[in-house]
Amino acid sequence: MDSSSTSPSPSPVNWEALDALVIEFAKSENLIEDSSPPSSPSSSSSSSCSSSSYHHRLLILQVRRLLQFGDIDSAIDLLRLHAPSVLDDQRLLFRLQKQKFIELLRKGTEKDRDSAINCLRTALAPSALDAYPEAYEEFKHVLLAFIYDKDDQTSPVVNEWSERRLFELAGLMTSVLRAHLHAYDPVFSMAIRYLISIHKGFCFRQGISSPISDLTERLLLEERDLPATPQEGLFEAPPFDEVDIQALAHAVELTRQGAVDSLKFAKGDLFQAFQNEVCRMRLDVTMLDELIHEYCVYRGIVDSGPSNPSSQGMQLVHEPSESNQTESESTLSADFSLEVRSGSSKLADTDMDSPGTGAVSVQNPDAEERYPCGTMSSHEDCSTSGIYRHKASKIMQRNKSRGNMERNKRKRWRGRHEVQDSFPNVLNRGCKQELKATTLVDANMSEEQQVSEISSAVDASGNKEEKYEIMLAIKELASKGMAAEVVEEINDMYSSFFTENHVLLFQLKRIEFLKLVNSGDHTRALKVACTHLGPLATRDPDLLKPLKETLLAFLTPNEKFVGESLPFHALSTSLQVAIGRRLGIEEPQLMKIMRTTIHTHNEWFKLQMCKDRFEGLLKINLLKEVDSPLLADTLSKSSADVCTHTSSQGTATSSSRMQEDGSPAQVSSTGDVVSDETAILKVMEFLALPRADAIHLLAQYNGNAETVIQQIFA
């Protein structure tokens, strides 16, 4: 039996809310050019704060890179210039001076050895006395680096010589500076880290495979930055609420003591502590940018032209990360790997159906595209010749003026130029060899091959752009509630489209019906109901209930049924996905990631039998607010391959019930409320158990926390 028929559908996503988060992310990271003036003084102030945060993040990134390459002096100079109070922490200063001593010895010259001795006398020894109790012992231990070579893997200072220490120090300083400057990553960046982290934990706990593991394993790296630790003055902080401790510990996978330390560093601010911990999770920035760009083009947020017109033919490429790859290799390949080729730039695409292929990359013009003819129905031709081109050109002509207006609203993608400009030396180190190699390949191509490649790229690009414009024109019509026009346009291009997508036709005709009722044209409204809505509901019994609710419009003819009261945006996205697939355009991978992770987020907190305290902070709650339940089901069913096998396992062990005050009650699998929040927290604290396990144990012992603890330790 098909799993989609026995399992609940994946949770729907509010794509308009995702659009807003993605645009905010792109603006915050200067990935798009936004020439529109601020609409109000408050928005101008917000823009100023965003710019300040962006420059702080660039500063932090520069410090990280300098430390990773062992340039400790330059990093310290930057800190003294932009964040001098950070160096007041003697613990950090000692670690920096100790690493500087090692890096000077690593260079191996007589001059650098003398500099190391001078560093030892003037900086490292004095800071060792004031840093922390163990610092002086560490100081004496690191002196052994004078006599044990860096290549001696049996020496007692092999860890001090390890280059991984550079990355640990860089991560620690990143955590400290981020909190000190309040330079947190954009909301979407934190949200996708958090959602993927929960998704991985849910799949591991339930013993199921993830349908998006090929994406999430590359996007969210295993490494985390070291946490910033509280200064000695905060060691005697008052006890924190156990609810906060447990919420933080289980949200970001910390031990209880780790959560307490994080709260101490944040001076008891739960949400600041949460942001500190989420930002410690490492993302592949280049891959995220590619996903964002693909999504923005698909949604009509940015132009579909070259992503970097100022450097034609140069695209960022994410190379695959091996399981044994060092943090240095994965970071540099993620942030500074470049591929140079001749010809026009193309949208960076990835094959969603080929897990483990390893990279988000720029395809060659003669390579198979993500929307091959094979993805279409057998009776449709994916070329733009003959009848198809004629019908498509009619749609484009009818929507030409409207389409030009919409294109003018789109922003221009610019990429992370500031990052490259800020770190020319780092960039040259990381990419010099790769640039040289790829340039040699291009140089070996004959003139005829290069001309052929460019011509193929131009033809493919024009074909693809036309398809995108058709898809976006349909989306725009639907988002404005122009249901009759949408049906006419689609039928003119694909006469069998609504035969295969009858629920979409029902939604469009429902909107047309309600608009006619609202205008007082009851005769035409009844004709629409009898000709379309009735037969569709007869064909699909699930449509009978919404049909009855729609017909109630006759009882309230003066009520407004247009605008926000109708699911225009959800419907437009549903149509975009469906018509895009018919045109051979697959939905962006980011949509697949968000749909799957939102679903597992819902299922995870069903197991926890509580609400997520942090979903409001990350705007995850907005991503779950979908206009129309019927349409939400349609959207979910259209992606039945996504995560449906997780639903039955995720919901079989738990259910939720809300108390009269709106707070969650803890419910066992039999439906009985088993315990109060105090008992659950007590078991979680004493036994270091996840919330769901604590509830399960309490259900076995009548909700008595003391009995549970006694039985475990008996």
XYZ file of C-alpha atoms in Angstrom, residues 302-641:
340
model
C 15.651 38.472 -8.110
C 16.413 38.454 -11.824
C 17.257 35.114 -13.385
C 20.307 36.569 -15.131
C 23.964 36.032 -14.154
C 24.476 36.079 -10.409
C 27.719 38.033 -10.756
C 27.669 40.244 -13.851
C 30.729 42.181 -12.719
C 32.883 39.081 -13.048
C 31.334 37.217 -15.964
C 31.899 33.515 -15.919
C 33.032 33.292 -12.289
C 30.810 31.355 -9.885
C 31.098 30.124 -6.339
C 31.117 26.346 -6.115
C 30.731 24.114 -3.101
C 32.956 21.088 -3.219
C 31.886 17.854 -1.481
C 33.041 17.393 2.098
C 34.493 14.025 2.981
C 33.774 12.544 6.375
C 37.458 12.745 7.308
C 37.944 16.269 5.982
C 39.505 18.724 8.378
C 37.703 21.834 9.521
C 40.249 23.906 7.587
C 39.555 22.096 4.345
C 35.777 22.176 4.689
C 35.704 25.840 5.691
C 37.989 27.070 2.949
C 36.332 24.976 0.250
C 32.955 26.241 1.424
C 33.838 29.929 1.566
C 36.536 30.506 -1.008
C 36.331 27.830 -3.730
C 35.984 29.347 -7.202
C 35.418 27.877 -10.604
C 36.273 29.853 -13.740
C 34.833 28.959 -17.101
C 34.159 30.812 -20.313
C 30.665 31.572 -21.546
C 27.704 33.125 -19.802
C 26.881 32.408 -16.184
C 23.967 30.132 -15.421
C 21.776 29.601 -12.427
C 23.470 27.210 -10.002
C 21.333 24.085 -9.902
C 21.468 20.772 -8.144
C 19.860 17.416 -8.744
C 17.542 16.797 -5.813
C 17.033 13.216 -6.841
C 20.713 12.297 -6.760
C 21.769 12.030 -3.123
C 25.447 12.003 -2.493
C 26.417 13.738 -5.704
C 28.272 16.088 -3.456
C 27.992 19.640 -4.686
C 25.934 22.627 -5.509
C 27.721 23.644 -8.673
C 27.417 25.498 -11.935
C 26.396 23.157 -14.693
C 28.064 23.205 -18.082
C 25.843 24.299 -20.971
C 25.915 20.822 -22.485
C 25.154 19.100 -19.170
C 21.740 17.682 -18.317
C 19.582 20.328 -16.648
C 17.456 19.869 -13.535
C 14.322 20.008 -15.638
C 14.890 17.391 -18.372
C 12.142 16.382 -20.780
C 11.835 13.105 -18.926
C 10.310 14.850 -15.933
C 7.274 15.865 -17.976
C 4.282 13.818 -18.936
C 4.809 11.687 -22.008
C 2.447 13.683 -24.212
C 4.088 17.054 -23.541
C 7.093 18.459 -25.365
C 9.484 20.474 -23.182
C 10.922 22.417 -26.101
C 9.643 25.842 -27.038
C 9.052 25.005 -30.665
C 5.875 24.589 -32.691
C 2.544 24.683 -30.881
C 4.112 25.128 -27.446
C 6.105 28.189 -28.517
C 3.003 29.654 -30.162
C 0.877 29.227 -27.006
C 3.657 30.417 -24.730
C 4.226 33.498 -26.855
C 0.515 34.352 -26.609
C 0.683 34.228 -22.829
C 3.852 36.281 -22.778
C 2.329 38.827 -25.144
C -0.875 39.192 -23.113
C 1.131 39.664 -19.933
C 3.949 41.703 -21.436
C 3.220 45.043 -19.756
C 2.330 43.385 -16.459
C 5.423 41.191 -16.654
C 7.676 44.168 -17.297
C 6.330 45.836 -14.165
C 6.994 42.716 -12.122
C 10.518 42.323 -13.536
C 11.254 45.925 -12.646
C 10.399 45.101 -9.034
C 12.928 42.296 -8.925
C 16.240 42.865 -7.289
C 19.690 42.153 -8.648
C 21.776 39.393 -7.091
C 25.287 40.537 -6.279
C 26.870 37.825 -4.121
C 29.430 38.170 -1.343
C 31.869 40.579 -3.005
C 32.761 42.291 0.275
C 34.029 39.019 1.715
C 36.409 38.509 -1.207
C 37.517 42.159 -1.168
C 38.111 42.101 2.589
C 40.406 39.067 2.537
C 42.491 39.164 -0.660
C 45.444 37.401 0.962
C 43.279 34.643 2.413
C 41.440 34.279 -0.875
C 44.679 33.986 -2.822
C 45.983 31.287 -0.475
C 42.821 29.242 -0.687
C 42.115 29.518 -4.393
C 45.395 30.135 -6.190
C 45.975 26.565 -7.251
C 42.347 25.888 -8.172
C 42.106 29.055 -10.272
C 45.313 28.116 -12.044
C 44.092 24.616 -12.811
C 40.700 25.648 -14.181
C 42.235 28.440 -16.237
C 44.560 25.925 -17.883
C 41.590 23.769 -18.830
C 39.876 26.734 -20.478
C 43.080 27.715 -22.259
C 43.330 24.270 -23.834
C 39.877 24.579 -25.449
C 39.830 25.367 -29.156
C 38.198 28.559 -30.394
C 35.421 26.511 -32.028
C 34.702 24.696 -28.753
C 34.503 27.960 -26.840
C 32.146 29.516 -29.412
C 29.968 26.398 -29.360
C 29.851 26.414 -25.547
C 28.852 30.084 -25.429
C 26.158 29.591 -28.080
C 24.705 26.595 -26.239
C 24.682 28.569 -23.001
C 22.851 31.489 -24.601
C 20.221 29.232 -26.197
C 19.642 27.268 -22.984
C 19.522 30.449 -20.922
C 16.933 32.049 -23.219
C 14.767 28.944 -23.202
C 14.963 28.673 -19.433
C 14.252 32.356 -18.823
C 11.131 32.202 -21.003
C 9.816 29.258 -18.997
C 10.467 31.103 -15.749
C 8.601 34.160 -17.020
C 5.569 32.039 -17.977
C 5.567 30.362 -14.563
C 5.921 33.680 -12.718
C 3.188 35.283 -14.845
C 0.765 32.534 -13.792
C 1.828 32.939 -10.160
C 1.286 36.699 -10.282
C -2.206 36.359 -11.770
C -3.180 33.857 -9.075
C -1.751 35.979 -6.261
C -4.038 38.830 -7.375
C -7.117 36.597 -7.368
C -7.557 36.652 -11.151
C -8.901 33.112 -11.164
C -10.739 33.166 -14.498
C -7.691 34.572 -16.259
C -5.456 31.903 -14.730
C -7.734 29.089 -15.925
C -7.878 30.606 -19.404
C -4.100 31.017 -19.642
C -3.325 27.510 -18.446
C -5.987 25.833 -20.587
C -4.654 27.683 -23.598
C -1.206 26.237 -22.970
C -2.007 22.813 -21.449
C -5.524 21.556 -22.058
C -5.036 18.521 -19.789
C -3.481 20.398 -16.869
C -6.618 20.686 -14.718
C -7.625 17.113 -15.457
C -4.538 16.114 -13.501
C -4.845 18.936 -10.932
C -8.575 19.066 -10.193
C -8.200 20.457 -6.653
C -6.400 23.487 -8.028
C -9.235 24.004 -10.506
C -11.726 23.742 -7.624
C -9.861 26.434 -5.689
C -9.709 28.739 -8.690
C -13.388 28.295 -9.500
C -14.242 28.775 -5.834
C -12.495 32.157 -5.905
C -14.287 33.037 -9.145
C -17.617 32.046 -7.544
C -17.035 34.151 -4.427
C -16.016 37.200 -6.460
C -19.194 36.914 -8.535
C -21.332 36.616 -5.394
C -19.561 39.624 -3.941
C -20.335 41.648 -7.080
C -24.006 40.604 -6.948
C -23.935 38.472 -10.089
C -25.668 35.435 -8.573
C -26.668 33.978 -11.941
C -23.116 33.613 -13.181
C -22.015 32.471 -9.733
C -24.545 29.622 -9.800
C -23.410 28.720 -13.301
C -19.813 28.401 -12.062
C -20.988 26.264 -9.132
C -23.111 23.965 -11.297
C -20.649 23.688 -14.161
C -17.443 23.277 -12.205
C -17.665 23.100 -8.399
C -20.444 20.498 -8.251
C -18.896 18.027 -10.729
C -15.485 18.394 -9.080
C -16.957 17.652 -5.651
C -18.738 14.622 -7.105
C -15.431 13.380 -8.430
C -13.607 13.995 -5.143
C -15.712 13.560 -1.967
C -13.107 15.492 0.031
C -14.314 18.618 -1.761
C -17.913 18.325 -0.562
C -17.282 20.029 2.758
C -15.506 23.082 1.271
C -18.220 23.230 -1.401
C -20.928 23.502 1.272
C -18.954 26.196 3.090
C -18.502 28.077 -0.186
C -22.236 28.009 -0.947
C -22.882 29.727 2.397
C -21.704 32.896 0.660
C -25.260 33.298 -0.604
C -26.362 33.916 2.997
C -23.937 36.816 3.449
C -23.833 38.520 0.057
C -22.469 41.761 1.473
C -19.468 40.143 3.134
C -16.125 40.720 1.447
C -14.621 37.481 0.180
C -11.683 38.914 -1.655
C -8.263 39.958 -0.457
C -6.872 38.477 2.713
C -9.940 36.304 3.348
C -9.013 34.063 0.402
C -5.871 31.943 0.068
C -4.460 33.819 -2.920
C -0.813 33.462 -1.916
C -1.028 29.793 -0.998
C -2.908 29.093 -4.213
C -0.397 31.013 -6.306
C 2.466 28.967 -4.855
C 0.609 25.718 -5.440
C -0.015 26.712 -9.047
C 3.577 27.816 -9.468
C 4.899 24.437 -8.348
C 2.452 22.524 -10.554
C 2.855 24.622 -13.706
C 6.598 24.799 -13.116
C 6.851 21.043 -13.128
C 4.800 20.882 -16.312
C 7.263 23.332 -17.855
C 10.105 21.156 -16.617
C 11.190 23.451 -13.739
C 11.652 21.630 -10.457
C 10.902 23.471 -7.236
C 13.970 24.831 -5.409
C 15.768 22.588 -2.986
C 15.212 25.131 -0.228
C 11.461 24.479 -0.478
C 12.120 20.770 -0.020
C 14.325 21.456 3.013
C 11.811 23.807 4.637
C 8.809 21.573 4.011
C 10.579 18.562 5.515
C 12.104 20.321 8.521
C 8.870 22.150 9.403
C 7.131 18.780 9.355
C 9.671 17.133 11.663
C 9.611 20.203 13.924
C 5.876 19.641 14.407
C 6.351 15.932 15.005
C 9.239 16.497 17.431
C 7.217 18.763 19.682
C 4.314 16.350 19.591
C 6.734 13.867 21.131
C 7.873 16.499 23.641
C 4.214 17.302 24.417
C 4.942 21.004 24.691
C 5.322 24.104 22.598
C 8.643 25.279 21.214
C 9.667 28.277 23.311
C 11.977 29.558 20.587
C 9.855 29.268 17.447
C 8.549 32.809 17.835
C 12.067 34.219 18.112
C 13.063 32.511 14.836
C 9.704 33.253 13.099
C 9.063 29.517 12.662
C 5.501 30.092 13.877
C 4.898 32.377 10.864
C 6.114 29.675 8.495
C 3.349 27.409 9.812
C 0.473 29.869 9.301
C -1.143 28.692 6.057
C -4.277 30.435 4.766
C -6.385 27.507 3.607
C -6.462 24.031 5.199
C -7.775 22.500 1.982
C -5.069 24.078 -0.103
C -2.471 23.173 2.498
C -3.467 19.537 2.113
C -3.186 19.891 -1.638
C 0.291 21.349 -1.399
C 1.355 18.584 0.954
C -0.076 15.827 -1.218
C 1.701 17.233 -4.247
C 4.954 16.542 -2.383
C 3.978 13.196 -0.922
C 7.482 11.874 -1.434
